[in-house]
Coordinates of C-alpha atoms in Angstrom, one line a residue:
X142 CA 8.5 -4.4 18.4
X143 CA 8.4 -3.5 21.9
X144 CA 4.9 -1.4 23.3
X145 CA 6.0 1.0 25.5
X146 CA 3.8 4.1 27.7
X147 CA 3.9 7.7 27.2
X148 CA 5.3 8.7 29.7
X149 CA 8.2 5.5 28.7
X150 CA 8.4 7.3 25.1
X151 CA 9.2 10.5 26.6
X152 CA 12.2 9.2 28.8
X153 CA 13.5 7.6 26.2
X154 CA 13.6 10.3 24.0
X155 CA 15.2 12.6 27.0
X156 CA 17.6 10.4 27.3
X157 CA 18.6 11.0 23.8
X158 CA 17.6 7.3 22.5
X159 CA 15.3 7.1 19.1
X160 CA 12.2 6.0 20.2
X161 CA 11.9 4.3 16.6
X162 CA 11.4 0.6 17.0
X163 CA 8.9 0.8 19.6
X164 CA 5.1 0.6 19.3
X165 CA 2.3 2.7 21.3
X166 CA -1.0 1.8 22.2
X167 CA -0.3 -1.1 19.3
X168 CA 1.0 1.9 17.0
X169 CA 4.7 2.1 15.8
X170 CA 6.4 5.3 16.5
X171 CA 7.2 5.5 12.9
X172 CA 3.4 6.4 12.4
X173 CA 2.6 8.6 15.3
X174 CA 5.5 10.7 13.7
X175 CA 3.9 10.8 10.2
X176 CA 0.7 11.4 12.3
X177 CA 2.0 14.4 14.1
X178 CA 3.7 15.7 10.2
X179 CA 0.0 15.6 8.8
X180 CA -1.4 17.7 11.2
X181 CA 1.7 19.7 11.2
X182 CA 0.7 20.4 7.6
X183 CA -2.9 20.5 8.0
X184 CA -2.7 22.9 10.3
X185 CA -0.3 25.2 8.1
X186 CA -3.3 25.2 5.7
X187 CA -5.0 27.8 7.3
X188 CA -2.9 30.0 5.3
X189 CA -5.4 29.7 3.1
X190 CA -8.3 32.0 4.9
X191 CA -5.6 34.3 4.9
X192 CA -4.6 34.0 1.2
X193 CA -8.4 33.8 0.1
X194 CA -9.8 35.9 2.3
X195 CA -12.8 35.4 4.7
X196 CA -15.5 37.0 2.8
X197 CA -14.5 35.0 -0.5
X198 CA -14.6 31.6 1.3
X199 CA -18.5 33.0 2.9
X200 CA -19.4 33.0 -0.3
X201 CA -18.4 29.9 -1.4
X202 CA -19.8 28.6 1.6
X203 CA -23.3 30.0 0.6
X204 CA -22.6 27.9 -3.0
X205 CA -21.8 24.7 -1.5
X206 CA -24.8 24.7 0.8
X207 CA -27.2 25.5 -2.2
X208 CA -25.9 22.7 -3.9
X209 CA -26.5 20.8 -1.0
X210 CA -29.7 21.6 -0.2
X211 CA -31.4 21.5 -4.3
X212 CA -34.5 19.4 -3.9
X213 CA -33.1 16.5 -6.0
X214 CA -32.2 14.5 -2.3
X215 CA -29.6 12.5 -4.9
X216 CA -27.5 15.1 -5.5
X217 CA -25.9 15.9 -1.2
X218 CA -25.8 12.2 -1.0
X219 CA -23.5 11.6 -4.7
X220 CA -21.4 14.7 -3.5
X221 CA -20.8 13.2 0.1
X222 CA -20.0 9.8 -1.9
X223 CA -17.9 11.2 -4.2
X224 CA -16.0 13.2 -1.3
X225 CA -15.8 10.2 0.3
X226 CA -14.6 8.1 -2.2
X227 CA -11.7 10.7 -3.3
X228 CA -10.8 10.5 0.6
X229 CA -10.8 7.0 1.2
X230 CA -8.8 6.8 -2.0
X231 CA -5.7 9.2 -0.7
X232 CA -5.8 7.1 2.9
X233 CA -5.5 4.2 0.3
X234 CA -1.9 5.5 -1.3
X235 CA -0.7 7.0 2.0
X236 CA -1.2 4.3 4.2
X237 CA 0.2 1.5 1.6
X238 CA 3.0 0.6 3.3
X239 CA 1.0 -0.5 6.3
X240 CA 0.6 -4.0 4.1
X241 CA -2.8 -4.9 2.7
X242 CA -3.9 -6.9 5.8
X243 CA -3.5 -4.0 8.0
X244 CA -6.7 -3.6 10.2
X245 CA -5.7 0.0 11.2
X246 CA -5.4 0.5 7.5
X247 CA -9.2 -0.6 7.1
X248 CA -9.8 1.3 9.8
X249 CA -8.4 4.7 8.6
X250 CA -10.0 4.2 5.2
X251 CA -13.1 3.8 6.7
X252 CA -13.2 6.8 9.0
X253 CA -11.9 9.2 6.3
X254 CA -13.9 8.2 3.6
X255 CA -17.5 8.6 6.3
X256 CA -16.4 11.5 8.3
X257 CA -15.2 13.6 4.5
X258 CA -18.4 12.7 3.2
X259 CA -20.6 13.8 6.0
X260 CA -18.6 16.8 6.1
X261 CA -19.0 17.9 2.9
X262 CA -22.2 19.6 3.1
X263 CA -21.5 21.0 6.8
X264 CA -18.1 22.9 5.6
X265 CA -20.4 24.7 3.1
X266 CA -22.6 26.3 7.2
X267 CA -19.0 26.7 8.7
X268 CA -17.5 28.7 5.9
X269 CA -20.5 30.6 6.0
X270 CA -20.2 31.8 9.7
X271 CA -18.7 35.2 11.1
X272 CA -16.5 33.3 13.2
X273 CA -15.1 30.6 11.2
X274 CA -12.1 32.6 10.9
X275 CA -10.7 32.9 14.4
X276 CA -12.3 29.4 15.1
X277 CA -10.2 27.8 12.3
X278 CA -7.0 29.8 13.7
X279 CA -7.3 28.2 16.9
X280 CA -8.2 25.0 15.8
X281 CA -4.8 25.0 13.6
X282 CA -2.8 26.2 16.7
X283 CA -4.2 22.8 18.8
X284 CA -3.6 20.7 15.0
X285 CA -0.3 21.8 15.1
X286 CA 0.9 21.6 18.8
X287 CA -0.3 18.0 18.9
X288 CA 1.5 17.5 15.2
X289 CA 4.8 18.9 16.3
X290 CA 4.6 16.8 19.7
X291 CA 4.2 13.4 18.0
X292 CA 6.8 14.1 15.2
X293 CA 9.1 15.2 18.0
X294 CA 8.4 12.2 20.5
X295 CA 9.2 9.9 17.2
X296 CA 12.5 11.8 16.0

């Protein structure tokens, strides 16, 4: 497949040519569209503060950090694990047709499985916050701007 720019992914798809076919930065187009439909979808999932509601998810937040933070130091390290592992596990299935040698694919298991189990125990502080709301709107807007961009550049 042929690597092509940006700003060369953008032209192509002005002129009304699939963009399809073509790798950037090493990445086929095929992915940064599945990319962009992820965070499309991730970022719809703030639904969910508005479904739940913000002073039910505080108080979850307050039961997740006191499970965290019991003095058995095991116990945050086998939840981060665990949370890891369940993450790593999903990347696994989704990115299977990658093929089994795939170094992005090691990559991406990698970094989901770490950063979901460090999370873990800091989602517990953010849900607890006053502004976790509005910050989490926002956040979804940006999520899905750059989601909608990619899965348009690759249609």
């Amino acid at each position: 497949m042929a690597d092509i720019g940006y700003f060369d992914a953008w032209q192509l798809w002005l002129q009304g040519r699939t963009t399809v076919g073509y790798d950037l930065l090493g990445i086929p187009m095929l992915w940064w569209g599945r990319t962009g439909k992820i965070l499309s979808f991730v970022a719809g999932t703030v639904v969910v503060i508005d479904l739940v509601g913000v002073e039910k998810l505080a108080r979850y937040g307050e039961r997740l950090v006191g499970f965290m933070a019991a003095r058995i130091t095991v116990r945050p390290f086998i939840v981060g694990l665990f949370a890891g592992m369940i993450a790593a596990a999903f990347t696994v299935v989704v990115t299977g047709p990658m093929g089994e040698d795939s170094p992005l694919r090691y990559s991406l298991v990698l970094a989901v499985g770490s950063v979901s189990g460090g999370l873990t125990g800091i989602i517990g502080y953010a849900l607890q916050h006053p502004k976790f709301a509005p910050a989490a709107r926002w956040a979804s807007l940006g999520l899905f701007l750059i989601g909608f961009h990619f899965d348009l550049l690759a249609s």
